[in-house]
Structure formats: structure tokens, C-alpha cells
Coordinates of C-alpha atoms in Angstrom, one line a residue:
M1 CA 72.4 91.6 135.3
H2 CA 75.5 93.7 137.9
I3 CA 79.8 93.2 137.2
T4 CA 82.4 94.7 138.2
V5 CA 85.3 93.8 135.9
Q6 CA 89.2 95.0 135.0
R7 CA 89.3 97.8 132.5
E8 CA 91.9 95.8 130.4
K9 CA 90.7 92.7 130.7
L10 CA 87.5 93.6 129.1
S11 CA 89.2 95.9 126.5
N12 CA 91.6 93.0 125.3
A13 CA 88.1 91.3 124.7
V14 CA 86.4 93.8 123.3
S15 CA 89.2 94.6 120.6
H16 CA 89.2 90.6 119.8
V17 CA 85.7 90.7 118.9
M18 CA 85.2 93.6 117.7
K19 CA 86.6 91.9 114.2
A20 CA 83.7 89.5 114.2
V21 CA 81.2 92.7 113.9
S22 CA 79.5 93.4 111.0
A23 CA 79.5 96.5 109.5
R24 CA 76.3 96.3 106.8
T25 CA 73.9 93.6 107.9
T26 CA 70.3 94.0 107.8
L27 CA 70.2 91.9 111.6
P28 CA 70.2 95.0 114.2
I29 CA 71.0 92.7 116.6
L30 CA 74.8 91.5 114.7
T31 CA 76.4 95.5 115.0
G32 CA 76.0 95.0 118.9
I33 CA 78.6 92.2 121.1
K34 CA 76.5 89.8 123.3
I35 CA 77.7 90.3 127.1
K36 CA 76.6 87.3 128.7
A37 CA 77.6 87.3 133.0
D38 CA 77.0 84.2 135.2
E39 CA 79.4 82.6 138.1
D40 CA 82.2 81.4 136.1
G41 CA 82.6 84.3 134.2
L42 CA 81.9 87.4 131.8
T43 CA 81.4 85.7 127.6
L44 CA 81.7 88.0 125.0
T45 CA 80.4 87.1 121.8
A46 CA 80.3 89.0 118.1
S47 CA 79.1 87.9 114.8
D48 CA 78.8 88.7 111.5
S49 CA 76.9 85.5 110.4
D50 CA 80.9 84.5 108.1
L51 CA 82.8 84.9 111.5
S52 CA 82.2 84.7 115.4
I53 CA 84.5 85.8 118.2
E54 CA 84.0 84.2 121.4
V55 CA 86.2 85.4 124.4
Y56 CA 85.5 84.6 128.0
I57 CA 86.8 86.4 131.2
P58 CA 87.5 84.1 134.3
T59 CA 86.5 85.4 137.5
E60 CA 90.1 84.7 138.6
E61 CA 93.1 83.6 136.7
A62 CA 96.9 82.2 138.4
G63 CA 95.3 84.5 141.1
E64 CA 94.6 87.5 139.5
W65 CA 91.2 88.7 139.2
G66 CA 89.3 89.2 136.5
V67 CA 85.8 90.2 136.6
T68 CA 83.2 89.9 139.9
V69 CA 79.8 88.6 139.0
H70 CA 77.2 90.6 141.3
R71 CA 73.9 89.6 140.0
P72 CA 74.3 87.3 136.8
G73 CA 73.3 88.2 132.9
S74 CA 73.3 89.1 129.9
V75 CA 72.8 92.2 127.2
V76 CA 74.0 93.1 123.8
L77 CA 75.1 96.8 123.5
T78 CA 76.4 98.8 120.0
A79 CA 80.2 97.7 119.3
R80 CA 81.2 100.6 118.2
I81 CA 79.8 102.3 121.1
F82 CA 80.6 99.9 123.3
S83 CA 84.4 99.7 122.4
E84 CA 85.1 103.7 122.4
I85 CA 83.4 103.9 125.8
V86 CA 85.5 101.0 127.2
R87 CA 89.0 102.3 125.7
K88 CA 88.2 105.8 126.7
L89 CA 87.0 105.3 131.0
P90 CA 88.9 106.4 133.1
N91 CA 90.3 104.1 136.2
D92 CA 91.2 100.2 135.8
E93 CA 88.3 99.5 137.5
I94 CA 84.8 99.4 135.4
E95 CA 81.0 98.3 136.4
L96 CA 78.0 97.7 134.2
E97 CA 74.3 97.1 135.8
V98 CA 71.3 96.5 133.3
D99 CA 68.0 97.4 134.4
N100 CA 64.9 95.2 133.2
R101 CA 64.5 97.8 130.3
L102 CA 67.8 96.6 129.4
V103 CA 68.8 100.2 129.9
T104 CA 72.6 99.4 131.1
L105 CA 74.7 101.6 133.0
I106 CA 78.6 101.9 132.9
R107 CA 80.5 103.2 135.2
S108 CA 84.1 103.9 136.2
G109 CA 85.9 106.9 138.4
Q110 CA 83.7 109.9 138.4
S111 CA 82.4 108.6 134.3
E112 CA 79.2 107.1 134.3
F113 CA 77.7 106.8 130.3
T114 CA 73.7 105.6 130.5
I115 CA 72.9 102.9 127.5
N116 CA 70.4 101.2 125.3
G117 CA 70.8 97.7 125.6
M118 CA 68.9 94.8 123.0
N119 CA 67.9 91.7 124.0
A120 CA 70.8 89.1 124.4
D121 CA 68.3 85.8 122.8
E122 CA 68.1 88.0 119.8
F123 CA 71.3 87.1 119.7
P124 CA 72.0 84.0 117.2
Q125 CA 73.8 80.4 118.9
L126 CA 76.6 79.5 118.2
M127 CA 76.9 75.9 116.7
Q128 CA 78.1 73.0 119.0
L129 CA 80.7 70.9 116.7
E130 CA 81.1 67.4 117.4
E131 CA 84.6 67.5 119.9
E132 CA 85.8 64.0 118.7
K133 CA 87.1 65.7 115.5
V134 CA 90.3 67.7 117.2
L135 CA 93.3 68.4 116.3
S136 CA 96.3 70.3 118.2
I137 CA 98.3 72.5 116.7
P138 CA 100.6 75.0 119.0
G139 CA 99.2 78.5 118.2
D140 CA 102.6 80.3 116.6
L141 CA 102.7 77.1 114.3
L142 CA 99.1 77.9 113.6
K143 CA 99.8 81.3 113.0
A144 CA 103.0 80.9 111.3
M145 CA 101.5 78.3 108.2
I146 CA 98.7 80.7 108.3
R147 CA 101.5 83.6 107.4
Q148 CA 102.8 82.0 104.7
T149 CA 99.9 80.8 102.6
V150 CA 97.3 83.2 102.4
F151 CA 99.1 86.0 100.2
A152 CA 98.5 83.6 98.3
A153 CA 95.0 83.5 97.6
S154 CA 92.9 84.9 95.4
T155 CA 90.9 88.6 95.8
S156 CA 88.9 88.0 92.7
E157 CA 85.1 87.2 93.3
M158 CA 85.2 85.6 90.3
R159 CA 86.5 82.6 91.3
P160 CA 84.8 82.4 95.5
I161 CA 86.6 79.3 96.1
L162 CA 90.8 80.6 95.3
T163 CA 89.7 82.9 98.1
G164 CA 90.4 80.7 100.8
I165 CA 92.7 78.6 101.5
M166 CA 92.5 74.8 101.7
W167 CA 93.0 73.3 104.6
S168 CA 93.1 68.8 105.0
L169 CA 94.8 66.7 107.3
E170 CA 96.2 63.5 106.3
Q171 CA 98.1 60.8 108.9
G172 CA 98.9 63.4 111.1
Q173 CA 99.9 65.8 108.5
L174 CA 97.8 69.2 108.3
T175 CA 98.9 70.9 104.8
F176 CA 97.8 74.9 103.6
V177 CA 97.3 75.5 100.3
S178 CA 96.4 78.9 98.4
T179 CA 96.6 79.7 95.1
D180 CA 95.1 82.5 92.7
S181 CA 95.9 80.7 89.8
H182 CA 99.1 82.4 88.7
R183 CA 100.5 81.5 92.0
L184 CA 100.8 78.9 94.7
A185 CA 101.7 78.8 98.5
S186 CA 101.5 75.2 100.5
R187 CA 102.6 73.9 104.0
K188 CA 102.9 71.4 106.0
A189 CA 103.1 70.3 109.0
M190 CA 102.5 67.2 111.4
V191 CA 100.4 67.9 114.3
E192 CA 98.5 66.0 117.4
C193 CA 95.1 64.8 116.4
S194 CA 93.7 60.5 116.6
P195 CA 95.3 58.2 113.6
E196 CA 91.9 57.1 112.1
L197 CA 91.1 61.5 112.4
S198 CA 91.2 62.7 108.7
F199 CA 89.3 66.0 106.5
H200 CA 90.0 67.6 102.5
N201 CA 89.1 70.5 100.6
V202 CA 88.5 72.3 104.0
V203 CA 88.4 75.8 102.7
V204 CA 88.7 78.7 105.3
P205 CA 88.0 82.5 103.5
G206 CA 91.4 83.9 103.6
K207 CA 89.6 87.2 105.4
S208 CA 89.1 84.8 108.5
C209 CA 92.5 83.2 108.6
N210 CA 94.1 87.1 108.0
E211 CA 91.7 87.7 111.6
L212 CA 92.5 84.6 113.0
V213 CA 96.4 85.1 112.7
K214 CA 95.6 88.8 114.8
I215 CA 94.1 86.7 117.8
L216 CA 96.5 83.9 118.5
D217 CA 99.6 84.7 120.5
D218 CA 102.8 83.7 119.2
S219 CA 103.5 81.5 121.9
Q220 CA 103.6 77.3 122.1
D221 CA 100.7 76.4 123.8
P222 CA 98.1 74.2 121.7
V223 CA 95.1 75.4 120.0
D224 CA 91.9 73.4 118.9
I225 CA 90.9 72.4 115.7
V226 CA 87.1 71.5 115.4
V227 CA 86.0 70.7 111.5
G228 CA 82.0 70.6 111.3
E229 CA 80.3 70.5 108.3
N230 CA 80.4 73.9 107.1
Q231 CA 82.1 75.4 109.2
I232 CA 85.8 75.3 111.2
M233 CA 86.0 76.4 115.4
V234 CA 89.4 77.7 116.9
R235 CA 89.9 77.2 120.1
A236 CA 92.2 78.9 121.8
K237 CA 93.1 80.0 125.5
H238 CA 89.4 81.6 127.1
I239 CA 89.1 82.6 122.7
L240 CA 86.5 80.9 120.7
F241 CA 87.0 81.3 116.9
Y242 CA 83.8 80.4 114.5
S243 CA 84.0 80.8 110.9
R244 CA 82.1 79.1 107.7
L245 CA 83.8 77.5 105.3
L246 CA 83.5 78.1 101.4
E247 CA 81.6 76.2 99.7
G248 CA 82.7 73.9 96.6
T249 CA 85.5 71.8 95.3
Y250 CA 89.2 73.3 95.6
P251 CA 91.3 72.0 92.7
D252 CA 93.8 69.2 92.5
T253 CA 96.7 71.6 92.8
S254 CA 99.0 68.2 93.0
R255 CA 98.7 67.6 89.4
I256 CA 100.2 71.5 88.6
I257 CA 103.2 71.2 90.4
P258 CA 106.7 69.5 87.7
Q259 CA 108.2 66.4 89.8
G260 CA 111.7 67.7 87.5
S261 CA 113.5 69.6 87.2
K262 CA 116.1 71.2 83.8
T263 CA 117.4 73.7 85.9
D264 CA 118.4 74.3 89.7
M265 CA 120.1 77.2 91.3
V266 CA 120.1 77.1 95.3
V267 CA 120.2 80.8 96.2
N268 CA 121.2 82.9 99.5
A269 CA 117.6 83.6 100.2
K270 CA 118.5 87.5 101.9
E271 CA 120.1 88.0 98.9
F272 CA 118.6 87.1 96.4
L273 CA 114.9 88.5 97.4
Q274 CA 116.8 92.1 97.5
S275 CA 118.3 92.0 94.3
I276 CA 114.4 91.1 93.5
E277 CA 113.5 94.1 95.3
R278 CA 116.3 96.1 93.6
A279 CA 115.0 95.0 90.0
S280 CA 111.2 96.1 90.8
L281 CA 111.6 99.7 91.9
L282 CA 111.8 100.2 88.3
S283 CA 109.3 97.2 86.6
R284 CA 107.1 99.2 89.5
E285 CA 106.3 102.1 87.7
G286 CA 106.1 100.7 84.5
K287 CA 102.8 99.1 85.6
S288 CA 104.3 95.4 85.0
N289 CA 106.1 94.2 87.4
V290 CA 107.7 91.8 85.1
V291 CA 111.3 91.0 85.9
R292 CA 113.8 88.6 84.0
L293 CA 116.0 86.0 84.8
V294 CA 118.6 84.7 82.7
T295 CA 121.3 82.2 83.3
M296 CA 124.8 83.5 83.1
A297 CA 127.3 80.7 81.4
N298 CA 130.2 82.1 84.1
N299 CA 127.5 80.2 86.9
T300 CA 125.8 83.6 87.8
V301 CA 122.8 84.6 87.2
E302 CA 121.4 88.6 85.8
I303 CA 118.0 89.8 87.0
S304 CA 117.2 92.5 85.7
S305 CA 114.0 94.5 85.1
N306 CA 113.3 97.7 82.0
A307 CA 111.1 100.3 81.9
P308 CA 110.8 102.2 78.6
E309 CA 109.4 105.3 80.0
I310 CA 112.3 105.4 82.8
G311 CA 115.3 103.1 82.5
K312 CA 116.7 100.1 83.2
V313 CA 118.2 98.0 86.0
I314 CA 121.0 94.8 86.0
E315 CA 121.5 93.5 88.8
I316 CA 124.4 90.0 88.8
V317 CA 123.4 86.8 91.8
H318 CA 126.0 84.3 92.3
P319 CA 124.3 81.3 94.1
Q320 CA 126.1 78.3 95.7
S321 CA 125.0 75.8 92.8
L322 CA 123.8 76.5 89.7
S323 CA 123.3 73.1 87.2
G324 CA 121.3 72.5 84.5
E325 CA 120.3 73.7 81.2
E326 CA 120.6 77.4 80.4
L327 CA 117.3 79.8 80.8
R328 CA 115.8 83.5 80.6
I329 CA 111.9 83.6 82.0
S330 CA 110.4 86.2 83.0
F331 CA 107.9 86.2 86.2
N332 CA 105.8 89.1 88.6
A333 CA 108.5 90.8 90.7
K334 CA 105.5 90.7 93.6
Y335 CA 104.9 86.9 93.0
M336 CA 108.9 86.4 94.1
I337 CA 109.1 88.7 96.4
D338 CA 106.1 87.5 98.6
A339 CA 106.8 84.3 98.5
L340 CA 110.6 85.1 99.8
R341 CA 109.6 87.0 101.9
S342 CA 107.3 83.7 103.9
M343 CA 110.4 80.8 103.6
E344 CA 111.9 82.5 106.8
S345 CA 114.8 80.0 105.3
A346 CA 118.5 81.1 105.1
E347 CA 118.8 79.4 101.5
I348 CA 116.6 78.7 98.7
K349 CA 116.3 76.4 95.9
V350 CA 114.8 77.3 92.7
S351 CA 113.6 74.3 90.1
F352 CA 113.2 75.6 86.5
T353 CA 111.5 73.3 83.9
G354 CA 111.7 76.0 81.2
S355 CA 111.0 79.6 80.2
M356 CA 107.1 79.0 80.1
S357 CA 106.8 76.6 82.5
P358 CA 106.1 76.7 86.6
F359 CA 109.1 77.2 89.0
V360 CA 109.0 75.7 92.2
L361 CA 111.1 77.5 95.7
K362 CA 111.9 75.7 98.4
P363 CA 113.9 75.6 101.5
T364 CA 117.1 73.5 101.6
E365 CA 116.6 72.4 104.7
N366 CA 113.4 70.8 104.9
D367 CA 110.6 70.5 102.3
W368 CA 107.1 71.2 104.7
I369 CA 107.4 74.9 102.5
L370 CA 106.8 74.8 98.6
H371 CA 106.0 77.7 96.4
L372 CA 105.0 77.7 92.8
I373 CA 105.4 80.8 90.2
L374 CA 103.5 80.7 87.2
P375 CA 106.6 82.9 84.3
V376 CA 105.1 85.8 82.5
R377 CA 105.8 85.5 78.4
T378 CA 107.7 88.2 77.2
Y379 CA 108.9 87.9 73.5

């Protein structure tokens, strides 16, 4: 193999695939990045067997040169060393030449490295998924949907299925749901796909979702999603992202969402968030991070927290509207802060069904987003 490649394009591709390189593996080949050159361009691949990322650099795109392939071929180079070399090379062009013993010469400007490569044939093949089961979604929307749900996924391995986001598709509506059994986040969006395409109980690991967010652009360019038996593939411009799916059945979360409410309030999201953040300054120090909310007779809401060894704080909030029964409820401030920060709405409606029942937060302008938080018993 012999190629000349633009350093910036190679550096970007390496930084993307590095997210899938395994730090701890019994297979030495998986500590490397597979580099394959053919007449169309250069492909870089990395995999930790749970997550696989492939990035393609075309020979030329939009009149801009990317790579020249003098002699096609392939090699696997140790990821950690190769990424460091690429990042620190001096010139805008990098030359890679691999001999028949897989010894790889990397040259740029006055710098020259010689490193030992591994046989690319030993690198695991990426699974081919059925292309007819494809749905398209703007990249920035997919990114937003993950960000608005992934924080509510569990970080505990006690129930592995809850460490992922459950993706489902029904009649063109894509839904993401995550829960750690103390809170729940749900986000819906209409997407482009064939009317008969549907799936349920597709649980993508939270770790994979976080890595996908880092790779996707903030553009509205369409991203294709292909769901397989035990894998999901996301295809963006020049990037293929594969993740294994979590095994097991995701719990039916629709049953825990209250259908009615006894107390409703509409609040300015920013002011409410800032009040909770201030109240949590003391509750955080008291380790419990519990904040109390009480509705008052004069159409105001009192938010307070108390850390016996430090002190207490009281905030008065004036909601846009407040109706229903009087309420005293306590909840984890972090859960409320995470939910409010993710919603990106000016006004939020909060619906309560009692002091010991889960309560729901929704934007007032749409019903695409829903958050549910379980209260904390403090008396």
C-alpha cells in the first residue's frame, strides 16, 4: 500500500474511529486501526466488538483533494501510536507506504516514522445489515433526541437493559425512552421511512449513544438508520457507526405515566431552573440533594432545601398559572435540573398527581418531550 493523504482529513478520521478502539481486549488486532486504500479512496475502521466505526476519505470531494492512492492495499496500525503520530506531524500532507512485511513508513516534511503493522485480514469484518429497513432523520435532530434522553439511562449494571435508550418506530414516529427507575425521559419525532417499517424494543447502549453524538455534525443533512437483529447501523456522510443492541426486554414504561393530574402549574423554564439550582446548592452539600416544593394560597410556589449542618434556603417562584389541589412534594434536584436543561423550551407545564406519585414535565408548545420524576419521601 502506498498513499498520500491530506493531514487534516486523516486526523479527523482517526479521531472519529479512536472512539471505538478497545482499551482492554484479549485480541491484539482490536487495539489497532484498519487502514484500507483502493481506487475510490481511504477507509479507516476501528472496533471494540460492541462498537465499530468506519470513516471514508474520498480521493476528491467538491473539488478538494483528499487522498491519492499510488498502490492499493491494507494494514492495521496500533491506534494509540498512529493517532499521536498523525496529530504531531508537521506538514499538510502525509505519505504512508507499507511493504510486504507490513512495515509502515509514515513521512511528512522532514519527519519519518517506521512502525510495524498487523495483517488487515485478521481484523473482524463489519456485519452487513439489510438495507431495505432504512429510516432517515436529520443529523441534528438525532443528536438532540439522544441528548434529551441519554442522561436518564441507568449507569448501574444491576439491570443492564436500563443502561440503554429504547428506540421504537411506529407509523413514521420515532420514539426514544430512557429510565433508571427513578426518572424517565421520552422524546418523539416524525421521520422519513416506508409506512410498513416498524420496530420495538431496540435498546442501544447509552455509551454508544454518547459516542454517536460526538461524531454527528450539527447539520440537517440526513442520517440513515438501519436496524438489524442484534445490531444497529447509523450512516452519516462518510461515516458508518455500528453498535450492538442490549439483550432483554425493556420494561413497558407507558403504564407508569399518569393519565390525569391533581395539581398543574406552568412556569418560565429558565427562572424555575435557576431557582432549583440555587436551592440545590445547600442540598448537594447535605448529600441527599432533595428539594421541597410547596404550592401556596396566593398563587406562588415555595422551593426550599435544608442541610442541617449548613443551613437552609427558600425560593419563591411565581408561576404563569397554578391550578388544582394544594401540594407538598420533595424530589431529587439533580433529576429536575437534568430534565429542565434538556427541554430547550421557554415554558414548562408540570403536572402532579399527589405528594407520593410520579410527576410529569412537558413543554407547553408541543408534546414531543416528556419527563417523569419519582418523588422522595421526606416526612
